[in-house]
């Protein structure tokens, strides 16, 4: 991966399922950021980097994806019959087979959506749409890395995803730039230890799956089950290596409440 090991996806249905933890039912502000190396763009639809939604058409509170035109898309959706499909913001095309740092930021207080590529603002728009909290429990709700969640597996990402992190607030431009310029040193895993070239993880970090030869959440206490477990060199340290049959299952834990 970019820093150690990374998640490796083949675009054929593999993904990491996270159920639907309450801590990720974000409604006013959030940031999703990761290092990605896309091997190819999807032929149609989306290649999901991080997704929250269910099997109802269009009712997806938020996701960050790679599009067929190689743009990064940040989506925010409201449970509104008049505007069920929400709004989308897209960046200029990124290059394939090259490590890129991508960040999607939603700031409900400002009414802004922003996408950053390699630490720089790439796209911005205003919106009155706010993501909704509660998915339909009868429609396979869930959160996933590298694909659509639960019942659908047709939005697979092909390539590597490393150092994926989700925050419960809108990171500032200088915070995102600091993560990018830290490069392969990554975010500092222990703020009480002296920093080398890593960047201190911004406040508000809710979940962090760094794939450092384990499926632990470095922020919370939820231990994932990775079977069969395979790791490869990642962008930062090591990464999950998926073959289309194995997966990481993270049960809903009280720490997500």
Tab-separated table of C-alpha atoms in Angstrom:
chain	number	residue	atom	x	y	z
A	1	UNK	CA	0.000	0.000	0.000
A	2	UNK	CA	0.925	3.648	0.245
A	3	UNK	CA	1.732	3.336	3.952
A	4	UNK	CA	2.342	-0.276	4.887
A	5	UNK	CA	-0.409	-2.542	3.545
A	6	UNK	CA	-3.690	-1.594	1.861
A	7	UNK	CA	-7.077	-3.055	1.008
A	8	UNK	CA	-6.904	-4.659	-2.449
A	9	UNK	CA	-10.152	-4.982	-4.420
A	10	UNK	CA	-10.741	-6.742	-7.737
A	11	UNK	CA	-14.004	-4.976	-8.656
A	12	UNK	CA	-15.830	-8.311	-8.887
A	13	UNK	CA	-17.958	-8.128	-5.768
A	14	UNK	CA	-15.430	-8.102	-2.937
A	15	UNK	CA	-15.898	-5.507	-0.203
A	16	UNK	CA	-15.675	-4.847	3.516
A	17	UNK	CA	-19.056	-4.842	5.268
A	18	UNK	CA	-19.456	-2.701	8.400
A	19	UNK	CA	-23.169	-3.214	9.115
A	20	UNK	CA	-24.661	0.228	9.955
A	21	UNK	CA	-22.926	1.565	13.084
A	22	UNK	CA	-24.691	4.512	14.744
A	23	UNK	CA	-21.428	6.466	14.790
A	24	UNK	CA	-21.530	6.665	10.982
A	25	UNK	CA	-25.122	7.928	10.740
A	26	UNK	CA	-23.788	11.387	9.942
A	27	UNK	CA	-26.281	14.160	9.244
A	28	UNK	CA	-24.583	17.546	9.547
A	29	UNK	CA	-20.871	17.267	8.791
A	30	UNK	CA	-18.342	14.618	7.839
A	31	UNK	CA	-15.069	13.968	6.034
A	32	UNK	CA	-14.034	10.793	4.206
A	33	UNK	CA	-10.371	10.606	3.213
A	34	UNK	CA	-8.093	7.879	1.873
A	35	UNK	CA	-5.181	7.052	-0.379
A	36	UNK	CA	-6.361	5.186	-3.476
A	37	UNK	CA	-4.700	3.565	-6.457
A	38	UNK	CA	-7.350	2.789	-9.070
A	39	UNK	CA	-6.396	0.140	-11.626
A	40	UNK	CA	-9.264	1.087	-13.892
A	41	UNK	CA	-12.452	3.131	-13.924
A	42	UNK	CA	-15.845	1.410	-13.752
A	43	UNK	CA	-17.489	0.621	-17.075
A	44	UNK	CA	-20.743	2.074	-15.764
A	45	UNK	CA	-22.179	3.324	-12.507
A	46	UNK	CA	-19.848	3.885	-9.589
A	47	UNK	CA	-16.781	2.296	-8.052
A	48	UNK	CA	-17.413	2.873	-4.384
A	49	UNK	CA	-14.619	3.933	-2.062
A	50	UNK	CA	-16.872	4.358	0.984
A	51	UNK	CA	-20.647	3.905	0.911
A	52	UNK	CA	-23.623	4.177	3.261
A	53	UNK	CA	-27.095	3.258	2.078
A	54	UNK	CA	-29.570	0.447	1.503
A	55	UNK	CA	-31.250	-1.330	-1.415
A	56	UNK	CA	-33.807	1.393	-2.136
A	57	UNK	CA	-33.018	3.266	-5.312
A	58	UNK	CA	-31.382	6.656	-4.693
A	59	UNK	CA	-31.888	6.736	-0.923
A	60	UNK	CA	-28.195	6.800	-0.019
A	61	UNK	CA	-27.204	9.338	2.672
A	62	UNK	CA	-23.616	9.628	1.420
A	63	UNK	CA	-20.825	8.004	-0.508
A	64	UNK	CA	-17.420	8.725	-2.040
A	65	UNK	CA	-16.786	6.992	-5.361
A	66	UNK	CA	-14.757	6.808	-8.559
A	67	UNK	CA	-16.825	7.455	-11.697
A	68	UNK	CA	-16.495	6.075	-15.252
A	69	UNK	CA	-14.920	9.377	-16.326
A	70	UNK	CA	-12.299	8.922	-13.563
A	71	UNK	CA	-13.804	11.744	-11.507
A	72	UNK	CA	-14.114	11.437	-7.743
A	73	UNK	CA	-17.751	11.904	-6.711
A	74	UNK	CA	-19.054	13.027	-3.317
A	75	UNK	CA	-22.757	12.228	-2.933
A	76	UNK	CA	-25.165	13.484	-0.269
A	77	UNK	CA	-28.803	12.348	-0.220
A	78	UNK	CA	-31.860	13.395	1.769
A	79	UNK	CA	-34.912	11.255	2.505
A	80	UNK	CA	-37.028	13.622	0.439
A	81	UNK	CA	-39.603	12.294	-2.067
A	82	UNK	CA	-39.199	15.511	-4.079
A	83	UNK	CA	-35.427	15.054	-4.365
A	84	UNK	CA	-34.733	11.403	-3.538
A	85	UNK	CA	-31.433	11.111	-5.392
A	86	UNK	CA	-29.721	13.964	-3.584
A	87	UNK	CA	-26.812	15.939	-5.020
A	88	UNK	CA	-23.454	15.008	-6.497
A	89	UNK	CA	-20.166	16.884	-6.659
A	90	UNK	CA	-17.442	15.638	-9.002
A	91	UNK	CA	-13.761	16.449	-9.359
A	92	UNK	CA	-11.692	16.551	-12.534
A	93	UNK	CA	-10.458	13.146	-13.701
A	94	UNK	CA	-7.682	11.501	-11.722
A	95	UNK	CA	-4.922	9.362	-13.199
A	96	UNK	CA	-5.087	5.575	-12.982
A	97	UNK	CA	-2.378	3.302	-11.565
A	98	UNK	CA	-1.088	6.179	-9.452
A	99	UNK	CA	-1.506	6.804	-5.735
A	100	UNK	CA	-3.873	9.734	-5.123
A	101	UNK	CA	-5.070	11.180	-1.827
A	102	UNK	CA	-8.803	11.898	-2.051
A	103	UNK	CA	-11.051	13.594	0.487
A	104	UNK	CA	-14.768	14.337	0.432
A	105	UNK	CA	-15.925	16.997	2.891
A	106	UNK	CA	-19.521	17.901	3.770
A	107	UNK	CA	-20.114	20.953	5.964
A	108	UNK	CA	-23.774	21.335	6.890
A	109	UNK	CA	-23.230	24.563	8.820
A	110	UNK	CA	-21.762	26.236	5.733
A	111	UNK	CA	-23.949	24.304	3.276
A	112	UNK	CA	-20.829	23.275	1.326
A	113	UNK	CA	-19.527	20.122	-0.340
A	114	UNK	CA	-15.826	19.925	-1.221
A	115	UNK	CA	-13.492	17.429	-2.849
A	116	UNK	CA	-9.732	17.555	-2.361
A	117	UNK	CA	-7.228	15.702	-4.548
A	118	UNK	CA	-3.639	15.408	-3.303
A	119	UNK	CA	-4.232	18.036	-0.642
A	120	UNK	CA	-5.673	20.693	-2.985
A	121	UNK	CA	-9.283	21.780	-3.451
A	122	UNK	CA	-10.539	20.200	-6.687
A	123	UNK	CA	-14.293	20.917	-6.592
A	124	UNK	CA	-16.781	22.798	-4.431
A	125	UNK	CA	-20.507	23.523	-4.428
A	126	UNK	CA	-23.268	24.838	-2.189
A	127	UNK	CA	-26.254	22.702	-1.208
A	128	UNK	CA	-29.272	22.758	1.079
A	129	UNK	CA	-29.437	18.935	1.108
A	130	UNK	CA	-28.546	17.195	4.360
A	131	UNK	CA	-27.897	13.458	4.690
A	132	UNK	CA	-30.480	11.510	6.669
A	133	UNK	CA	-29.684	9.228	9.600
A	134	UNK	CA	-32.014	6.243	9.528
A	135	UNK	CA	-31.926	3.722	6.700
A	136	UNK	CA	-34.763	1.283	6.044
A	137	UNK	CA	-34.165	-1.761	8.279
A	138	UNK	CA	-36.053	-3.959	5.811
A	139	UNK	CA	-33.846	-2.910	2.855
A	140	UNK	CA	-30.463	-4.329	3.939
A	141	UNK	CA	-28.957	-1.088	5.305
A	142	UNK	CA	-25.222	-0.906	5.730
A	143	UNK	CA	-21.830	0.714	5.308
A	144	UNK	CA	-19.182	-0.754	3.031
A	145	UNK	CA	-15.657	-0.136	1.814
A	146	UNK	CA	-14.888	-0.818	-1.854
A	147	UNK	CA	-18.447	-1.546	-3.009
A	148	UNK	CA	-22.169	-1.064	-2.397
A	149	UNK	CA	-23.284	-2.473	0.950
A	150	UNK	CA	-25.225	-5.593	1.832
A	151	UNK	CA	-27.580	-6.797	-0.928
A	152	UNK	CA	-25.781	-5.202	-3.889
A	153	UNK	CA	-22.208	-5.910	-4.998
A	154	UNK	CA	-22.216	-4.303	-8.435
A	155	UNK	CA	-20.307	-1.094	-7.636
A	156	UNK	CA	-16.891	-2.585	-6.968
A	157	UNK	CA	-13.661	-0.609	-6.812
A	158	UNK	CA	-10.675	-2.104	-8.653
A	159	UNK	CA	-7.340	-1.333	-7.057
A	160	UNK	CA	-5.998	-0.400	-3.626
A	161	UNK	CA	-7.516	1.674	-0.814
A	162	UNK	CA	-5.258	2.632	2.079
A	163	UNK	CA	-5.498	4.652	5.308
A	164	UNK	CA	-9.260	5.155	4.924
A	165	UNK	CA	-10.665	7.380	7.666
A	166	UNK	CA	-14.053	8.920	8.454
A	167	UNK	CA	-14.519	11.997	10.652
A	168	UNK	CA	-17.650	13.402	12.241
A	169	UNK	CA	-16.804	16.942	11.173
A	170	UNK	CA	-15.657	18.910	8.153
A	171	UNK	CA	-11.856	18.962	8.113
A	172	UNK	CA	-10.265	22.270	7.198
A	173	UNK	CA	-8.152	22.642	4.075
A	174	UNK	CA	-4.911	22.839	6.076
A	175	UNK	CA	-5.744	19.598	7.924
A	176	UNK	CA	-6.278	17.729	4.673
A	177	UNK	CA	-3.106	19.201	3.207
A	178	UNK	CA	-1.167	18.064	6.291
A	179	UNK	CA	-2.380	14.484	5.823
A	180	UNK	CA	-1.376	14.570	2.152
A	181	UNK	CA	2.083	16.019	2.792
A	182	UNK	CA	2.732	13.420	5.505
A	183	UNK	CA	2.828	10.982	2.578
A	184	UNK	CA	3.684	7.379	3.327
A	185	UNK	CA	4.372	8.209	6.995
A	186	UNK	CA	0.604	8.404	7.394
A	187	UNK	CA	-1.358	9.714	10.358
A	188	UNK	CA	0.317	9.260	13.739
A	189	UNK	CA	-1.297	6.281	15.464
A	190	UNK	CA	-0.335	7.442	18.966
A	191	UNK	CA	-0.395	11.215	19.596
A	192	UNK	CA	1.495	10.685	22.878
A	193	UNK	CA	4.593	9.414	21.056
A	194	UNK	CA	7.072	11.700	19.270
A	195	UNK	CA	6.058	12.260	15.649
A	196	UNK	CA	8.414	11.440	12.804
A	197	UNK	CA	6.987	12.558	9.473
A	198	UNK	CA	3.461	11.354	10.144
A	199	UNK	CA	0.607	13.791	10.707
A	200	UNK	CA	-1.451	13.824	13.885
A	201	UNK	CA	-4.921	12.466	13.092
A	202	UNK	CA	-7.459	15.316	13.172
A	203	UNK	CA	-10.002	15.461	15.996
A	204	UNK	CA	-13.379	13.852	15.347
A	205	UNK	CA	-12.014	10.647	13.813
A	206	UNK	CA	-14.729	7.991	14.208
A	207	UNK	CA	-13.211	4.945	12.507
A	208	UNK	CA	-9.834	3.973	11.045
A	209	UNK	CA	-9.081	0.669	9.347
A	210	UNK	CA	-5.377	0.866	8.552
A	211	UNK	CA	-4.943	-2.826	7.609
A	212	UNK	CA	-1.633	-3.155	9.436
A	213	UNK	CA	-1.596	-6.975	9.298
A	214	UNK	CA	-4.862	-7.043	11.248
A	215	UNK	CA	-8.503	-5.975	10.886
A	216	UNK	CA	-8.628	-3.823	14.013
A	217	UNK	CA	-10.311	-0.434	14.197
A	218	UNK	CA	-7.461	1.730	15.510
A	219	UNK	CA	-9.915	4.217	17.012
A	220	UNK	CA	-12.622	1.934	18.418
A	221	UNK	CA	-12.842	-1.505	19.974
A	222	UNK	CA	-14.535	-3.336	17.107
A	223	UNK	CA	-12.426	-6.282	15.963
A	224	UNK	CA	-13.109	-7.439	12.420
A	225	UNK	CA	-12.929	-11.015	11.198
A	226	UNK	CA	-10.837	-11.375	8.010
A	227	UNK	CA	-11.020	-14.843	6.448
A	228	UNK	CA	-8.883	-16.005	4.855
A	229	UNK	CA	-6.556	-13.201	5.964
A	230	UNK	CA	-4.104	-11.985	3.311
A	231	UNK	CA	-2.051	-8.791	3.460
A	232	UNK	CA	0.141	-7.082	0.891
A	233	UNK	CA	2.405	-4.047	0.809
A	234	UNK	CA	0.171	-0.980	0.989
A	235	UNK	CA	0.486	2.757	0.509
A	236	UNK	CA	1.009	3.162	4.268
A	237	UNK	CA	2.353	0.001	5.912
A	238	UNK	CA	0.353	-3.077	4.894
A	239	UNK	CA	-3.038	-3.484	3.213
A	240	UNK	CA	-5.896	-5.976	3.020
A	241	UNK	CA	-5.505	-8.172	-0.058
A	242	UNK	CA	-8.840	-9.413	-1.447
A	243	UNK	CA	-9.275	-12.187	-3.988
A	244	UNK	CA	-13.018	-11.854	-4.543
A	245	UNK	CA	-13.906	-14.615	-2.062
A	246	UNK	CA	-12.532	-13.388	1.273
A	247	UNK	CA	-13.907	-10.451	3.258
A	248	UNK	CA	-13.675	-8.542	6.516
A	249	UNK	CA	-16.780	-8.666	8.728
A	250	UNK	CA	-17.013	-6.038	11.478
A	251	UNK	CA	-19.934	-6.631	13.865
A	252	UNK	CA	-21.860	-3.732	15.344
A	253	UNK	CA	-20.308	-3.036	18.747
A	254	UNK	CA	-21.519	-0.889	21.696
A	255	UNK	CA	-18.549	1.381	21.023
A	256	UNK	CA	-20.291	2.550	17.833
A	257	UNK	CA	-23.172	4.063	19.837
